[in-house]
Amino acid sequence: MNVANPRFDVYEDRCPTRLVLDRLADKWALLLMLRLTDGPLRFNQLKRDIKGISQKVLSQTLKKLERDGLVTRTVYPTVPVTVEYALTPLAATLREPVEALTRWAETHMPAIAAAQQAYDAGIETR
Amino acid sequence: MNVANPRFDVYEDRCPTRLVLDRLADKWALLLMLRLTDGPLRFNQLKRDIKGISQKVLSQTLKKLERDGLVTRTVYPTVPVTVEYALTPLAATLREPVEALTRWAETHMPAIAAAQQAYDAGIETR
DNA sequence: CGGCATCCATACCGATACTG
DNA sequence: CAGTATCGGTATGGATGCCG
């Protein structure tokens, strides 16, 4: 990612897998989309739900997702203003593979934790 | 990720999905495992194959994967020394969901690119 | 409420030099 | 070959203050 362009980064070539991996390899992006699968949510609602995310990063991440066509941003002219974020049909197609991944995560978390403990123990006594 | 601990980061609580997402949300980690699915490879071979990765980052990433029990590191006492990295059975179970994700990436890359262009065009003329 | 602008700390990453 | 150590620039993220 560069910042030369004041707008957004321009990705210079490379294979498509690499490009998309670059985007999906974002902790918050996946988490956000997961949270939105049940329906649209407002900005501060997301901020509350996804504990630990700052408003700055939330804002940035939503903007990226919007640019990638994965999320829509709808403004309702209430007072004060209401903004809703929702998944697009494109994002809906992403749901299955992402859920497969989270299922894997939940299933194998214990194995990973065990591997870490073994690894760390091995280093301690070296 | 912190660096307070000279060893590795200690993750303080949170849900498992979050923890694992933290690890998988790593461009190089996914790429590396993808490259290793065809069989074990040596350090410099990986460095050559995964174009753009520095030897420092490669080393760090492999170490993380090893700690998580996803990759094994085997040293053969040749001269000079030979080191092979291979996926573990645990990593093999990760293969399917990851490939589903990359299939999605390749399929929907055009749609994403189109969405970006539309988005950027909209901003230009604002 | 839903942000953006700014400031500041630090995490990260590449380049380089050195070692078993 | 397969790394580790160090240094310096940069990108990133949190905290704060302000605005429509």
Coordinates of C-alpha atoms (C1' of nucleotides) in Angstrom, one line a residue:
Chain A
M1 CA 0.0 0.0 0.0
N2 CA 1.3 3.4 -0.8
V3 CA 0.0 6.8 -0.1
A4 CA 1.5 8.7 -3.0
N5 CA -2.0 9.0 -4.4
P6 CA -4.0 11.2 -2.1
R7 CA -7.1 9.3 -3.0
F8 CA -6.5 5.6 -2.8
D9 CA -3.7 3.2 -3.5
V10 CA -3.1 2.2 -7.0
Y11 CA -2.2 -1.5 -7.2
E12 CA 0.5 -2.0 -9.7
D13 CA -0.1 -5.4 -11.5
R14 CA 0.5 -8.7 -9.8
C15 CA -1.7 -11.8 -9.9
P16 CA -5.4 -11.4 -8.9
T17 CA -5.1 -13.8 -5.9
R18 CA -2.4 -11.5 -4.5
L19 CA -4.5 -8.4 -5.0
V20 CA -7.6 -9.8 -3.4
L21 CA -5.6 -11.4 -0.6
D22 CA -4.2 -8.0 0.1
R23 CA -7.7 -6.8 0.9
L24 CA -9.1 -9.8 2.7
A25 CA -5.9 -10.0 4.8
D26 CA -7.5 -7.4 7.0
K27 CA -8.6 -8.4 10.4
W28 CA -11.3 -5.7 10.7
A29 CA -12.7 -6.0 7.2
L30 CA -13.5 -9.7 7.7
L31 CA -14.9 -9.0 11.1
L32 CA -17.0 -6.2 9.8
M33 CA -18.6 -8.2 7.0
L34 CA -19.3 -11.0 9.4
R35 CA -21.1 -8.6 11.6
L36 CA -23.1 -7.2 8.7
T37 CA -24.3 -10.5 7.4
D38 CA -27.4 -10.3 9.7
G39 CA -28.5 -7.0 8.2
P40 CA -27.5 -3.3 7.9
L41 CA -26.1 -1.5 10.9
R42 CA -25.3 2.1 11.7
F43 CA -21.8 3.5 12.3
N44 CA -21.8 3.7 16.0
Q45 CA -23.6 0.4 16.3
L46 CA -20.7 -1.2 14.5
K47 CA -18.3 0.6 16.6
R48 CA -19.9 -0.7 19.7
D49 CA -20.3 -4.3 18.4
I50 CA -16.7 -4.7 17.1
K51 CA -15.0 -4.1 20.4
G52 CA -11.6 -2.7 20.1
I53 CA -11.9 -0.9 16.8
S54 CA -11.3 2.8 16.9
Q55 CA -13.6 5.2 15.0
K56 CA -10.8 6.1 12.7
V57 CA -10.0 2.6 11.7
L58 CA -13.7 1.7 11.4
S59 CA -14.2 4.7 9.1
Q60 CA -11.2 3.8 7.0
T61 CA -12.1 0.1 6.7
L62 CA -15.7 0.9 5.7
K63 CA -14.5 3.2 3.1
K64 CA -12.2 0.6 1.6
L65 CA -15.1 -2.0 1.6
E66 CA -17.3 0.6 0.0
R67 CA -14.8 1.2 -2.7
D68 CA -14.4 -2.5 -3.4
G69 CA -18.1 -2.8 -3.9
L70 CA -18.6 -4.9 -0.8
V71 CA -20.5 -2.5 1.3
T72 CA -23.0 0.3 0.6
R73 CA -23.3 3.4 2.6
T74 CA -26.8 5.0 2.9
V75 CA -27.5 8.3 4.5
Y76 CA -30.9 9.1 5.8
P77 CA -31.6 12.9 6.3
T78 CA -32.8 12.7 9.8
V79 CA -31.7 14.9 12.6
P80 CA -29.1 14.0 13.5
V81 CA -28.2 12.2 10.4
T82 CA -28.5 8.4 10.2
V83 CA -26.0 6.3 8.2
E84 CA -26.5 2.7 7.5
Y85 CA -24.0 0.2 6.2
A86 CA -25.1 -2.9 4.4
L87 CA -23.5 -5.8 2.5
T88 CA -23.8 -5.8 -1.3
P89 CA -24.8 -8.9 -3.3
L90 CA -21.1 -9.3 -4.1
A91 CA -20.3 -9.5 -0.4
A92 CA -23.1 -12.0 0.0
T93 CA -21.2 -14.4 -2.4
L94 CA -18.2 -14.0 -0.1
R95 CA -20.2 -15.2 2.9
E96 CA -19.8 -18.9 2.3
P97 CA -16.0 -19.0 2.0
V98 CA -15.5 -16.7 4.9
E99 CA -17.8 -18.7 7.1
A100 CA -15.9 -21.8 6.1
L101 CA -12.8 -20.1 7.4
T102 CA -14.3 -19.0 10.7
R103 CA -15.6 -22.6 11.2
W104 CA -12.1 -23.8 10.7
A105 CA -10.9 -21.2 13.2
E106 CA -13.3 -22.3 15.9
T107 CA -12.6 -25.9 15.3
H108 CA -8.8 -25.8 15.3
M109 CA -8.2 -23.0 17.8
P110 CA -7.4 -25.5 20.5
A111 CA -4.8 -27.2 18.3
I112 CA -3.2 -23.9 17.6
A113 CA -3.1 -22.9 21.2
A114 CA -1.5 -26.3 22.1
A115 CA 1.1 -25.9 19.4
Q116 CA 2.0 -22.5 20.7
Q117 CA 2.5 -23.7 24.2
A118 CA 4.6 -26.5 23.1
Y119 CA 6.7 -24.2 20.9
D120 CA 7.2 -21.6 23.7
A121 CA 8.0 -24.3 26.2
G122 CA 10.7 -25.6 23.8
I123 CA 12.3 -22.1 23.6
E124 CA 12.2 -21.5 27.3
T125 CA 14.5 -24.4 28.0
R126 CA 17.0 -23.7 25.3
Chain B
M1 CA 0.7 -7.2 18.2
N2 CA 3.0 -6.1 20.9
V3 CA 6.7 -6.5 21.4
A4 CA 6.9 -6.1 25.1
N5 CA 7.6 -9.8 25.4
P6 CA 10.9 -10.6 23.7
R7 CA 9.5 -14.0 22.7
F8 CA 6.1 -13.7 21.2
D9 CA 2.9 -11.8 21.7
V10 CA 0.6 -12.9 24.4
Y11 CA -3.0 -12.6 23.3
E12 CA -5.2 -11.4 26.1
D13 CA -8.6 -13.1 25.8
R14 CA -11.1 -12.4 23.0
C15 CA -13.1 -14.9 20.9
P16 CA -11.3 -17.6 19.0
T17 CA -12.5 -16.3 15.6
R18 CA -10.8 -13.1 16.4
L19 CA -7.6 -14.8 17.4
V20 CA -7.3 -16.9 14.3
L21 CA -8.4 -14.1 12.0
D22 CA -5.5 -12.2 13.5
R23 CA -3.1 -14.8 12.2
L24 CA -4.7 -15.5 8.8
A25 CA -5.1 -11.8 8.1
D26 CA -1.5 -11.9 7.0
K27 CA -0.8 -11.5 3.3
W28 CA 2.5 -13.5 3.4
A29 CA 1.3 -16.3 5.6
L30 CA -1.5 -17.3 3.3
L31 CA 0.7 -16.9 0.3
L32 CA 3.4 -19.0 1.9
M33 CA 1.0 -21.8 2.8
L34 CA -0.4 -21.8 -0.6
R35 CA 3.1 -22.2 -2.1
L36 CA 3.8 -25.1 0.3
T37 CA 0.7 -27.1 -0.6
D38 CA 2.6 -28.8 -3.4
G39 CA 5.3 -30.1 -1.0
P40 CA 8.2 -29.0 1.2
L41 CA 10.5 -26.2 0.1
R42 CA 13.7 -24.7 1.3
F43 CA 14.2 -21.2 2.6
N44 CA 15.8 -19.6 -0.4
Q45 CA 13.5 -21.4 -2.7
L46 CA 10.5 -19.8 -1.0
K47 CA 12.2 -16.5 -1.1
R48 CA 12.6 -16.8 -4.8
D49 CA 9.1 -18.1 -5.4
I50 CA 7.2 -15.5 -3.3
K51 CA 8.4 -12.5 -5.2
G52 CA 8.6 -9.4 -3.2
I53 CA 9.1 -10.8 0.2
S54 CA 12.2 -9.9 2.1
Q55 CA 14.3 -12.5 3.8
K56 CA 13.6 -10.9 7.1
V57 CA 9.8 -11.0 6.7
L58 CA 10.0 -14.5 5.3
S59 CA 11.9 -15.6 8.3
Q60 CA 9.5 -13.9 10.7
T61 CA 6.4 -15.3 9.0
L62 CA 7.8 -18.8 8.9
K63 CA 8.5 -18.6 12.6
K64 CA 5.0 -17.6 13.4
L65 CA 3.6 -20.4 11.3
E66 CA 5.9 -22.8 13.0
R67 CA 4.7 -21.6 16.4
D68 CA 1.1 -22.0 15.4
G69 CA 1.7 -25.5 14.4
L70 CA 1.0 -24.9 10.7
V71 CA 4.6 -25.4 9.4
T72 CA 7.5 -27.7 10.3
R73 CA 11.1 -26.7 10.1
T74 CA 13.5 -29.6 9.4
V75 CA 17.3 -29.1 9.4
Y76 CA 19.4 -31.5 7.4
P77 CA 23.1 -31.6 8.5
T78 CA 24.6 -31.2 5.1
V79 CA 27.3 -28.7 4.2
P80 CA 26.1 -26.1 3.9
V81 CA 23.1 -26.8 6.0
T82 CA 19.7 -27.5 4.3
V83 CA 16.5 -26.5 5.9
E84 CA 13.1 -27.6 4.6
Y85 CA 9.7 -26.1 5.5
A86 CA 6.6 -28.2 5.1
L87 CA 2.9 -28.0 6.0
T88 CA 1.6 -29.9 8.9
P89 CA -1.6 -32.0 8.9
L90 CA -3.3 -29.1 10.7
A91 CA -2.3 -26.8 7.8
A92 CA -3.7 -29.4 5.4
T93 CA -7.1 -29.0 6.9
L94 CA -6.9 -25.3 6.2
R95 CA -6.3 -25.9 2.6
E96 CA -9.9 -26.3 1.5
P97 CA -11.3 -23.1 3.1
V98 CA -8.3 -21.1 1.9
E99 CA -8.7 -22.4 -1.7
A100 CA -12.4 -21.6 -1.6
L101 CA -11.3 -18.0 -0.7
T102 CA -8.8 -17.8 -3.5
R103 CA -11.3 -19.2 -6.0
W104 CA -13.7 -16.4 -4.9
A105 CA -10.9 -13.9 -5.4
E106 CA -10.2 -15.0 -8.9
T107 CA -13.8 -15.1 -9.8
H108 CA -14.8 -11.8 -8.4
M109 CA -11.7 -9.8 -9.1
P110 CA -13.2 -8.1 -12.2
A111 CA -16.3 -7.0 -10.2
I112 CA -14.1 -5.5 -7.6
A113 CA -12.0 -3.7 -10.1
A114 CA -15.1 -2.3 -11.7
A115 CA -16.5 -1.2 -8.4
Q116 CA -13.3 0.6 -7.6
Q117 CA -13.3 2.5 -10.9
A118 CA -16.9 3.6 -10.4
Y119 CA -16.1 4.7 -6.9
D120 CA -13.0 6.7 -7.9
A121 CA -14.8 8.3 -10.8
G122 CA -17.5 9.4 -8.5
I123 CA -15.0 11.1 -6.2
E124 CA -13.1 12.8 -9.0
T125 CA -16.2 14.8 -10.1
R126 CA -17.3 15.9 -6.6
Chain C
dC1 C1' -24.8 11.0 15.2
dG2 C1' -21.2 10.3 12.0
dG3 C1' -17.6 11.6 10.9
dC4 C1' -12.7 14.3 9.4
dA5 C1' -8.1 16.7 10.7
dT6 C1' -4.2 16.7 13.5
dC7 C1' -0.7 15.1 16.5
dC8 C1' 2.1 11.6 18.2
dA9 C1' 3.8 6.9 19.5
dT10 C1' 5.2 2.6 17.7
dA11 C1' 5.0 -1.2 14.8
dC12 C1' 6.6 -2.6 10.5
dC13 C1' 9.5 -3.3 6.6
dG14 C1' 13.6 -2.9 3.5
dA15 C1' 18.5 -2.5 3.2
dT16 C1' 22.8 -3.7 4.8
dA17 C1' 26.3 -6.2 7.3
dC18 C1' 27.7 -10.2 9.7
dT19 C1' 27.7 -15.4 11.3
dG20 C1' 27.6 -20.7 11.7
Chain D
dC1 C1' 22.7 -21.8 2.7
dA2 C1' 20.0 -20.0 6.2
dG3 C1' 19.6 -17.1 8.9
dT4 C1' 20.3 -13.0 13.0
dA5 C1' 21.3 -8.0 14.3
dT6 C1' 20.9 -3.3 13.6
dC7 C1' 19.4 1.0 11.6
dG8 C1' 16.5 4.3 9.5
dG9 C1' 12.3 5.6 6.9
dT10 C1' 7.4 5.0 6.6
dA11 C1' 2.9 3.5 7.3
dT12 C1' -0.4 2.6 10.8
dG13 C1' -3.3 3.2 14.8
dG14 C1' -4.9 5.6 19.0
dA15 C1' -6.3 10.0 21.3
dT16 C1' -8.2 14.3 21.0
dG17 C1' -10.8 18.2 19.3
dC18 C1' -14.0 20.1 16.1
dC19 C1' -18.1 20.3 12.8
dG20 C1' -22.6 19.6 10.0

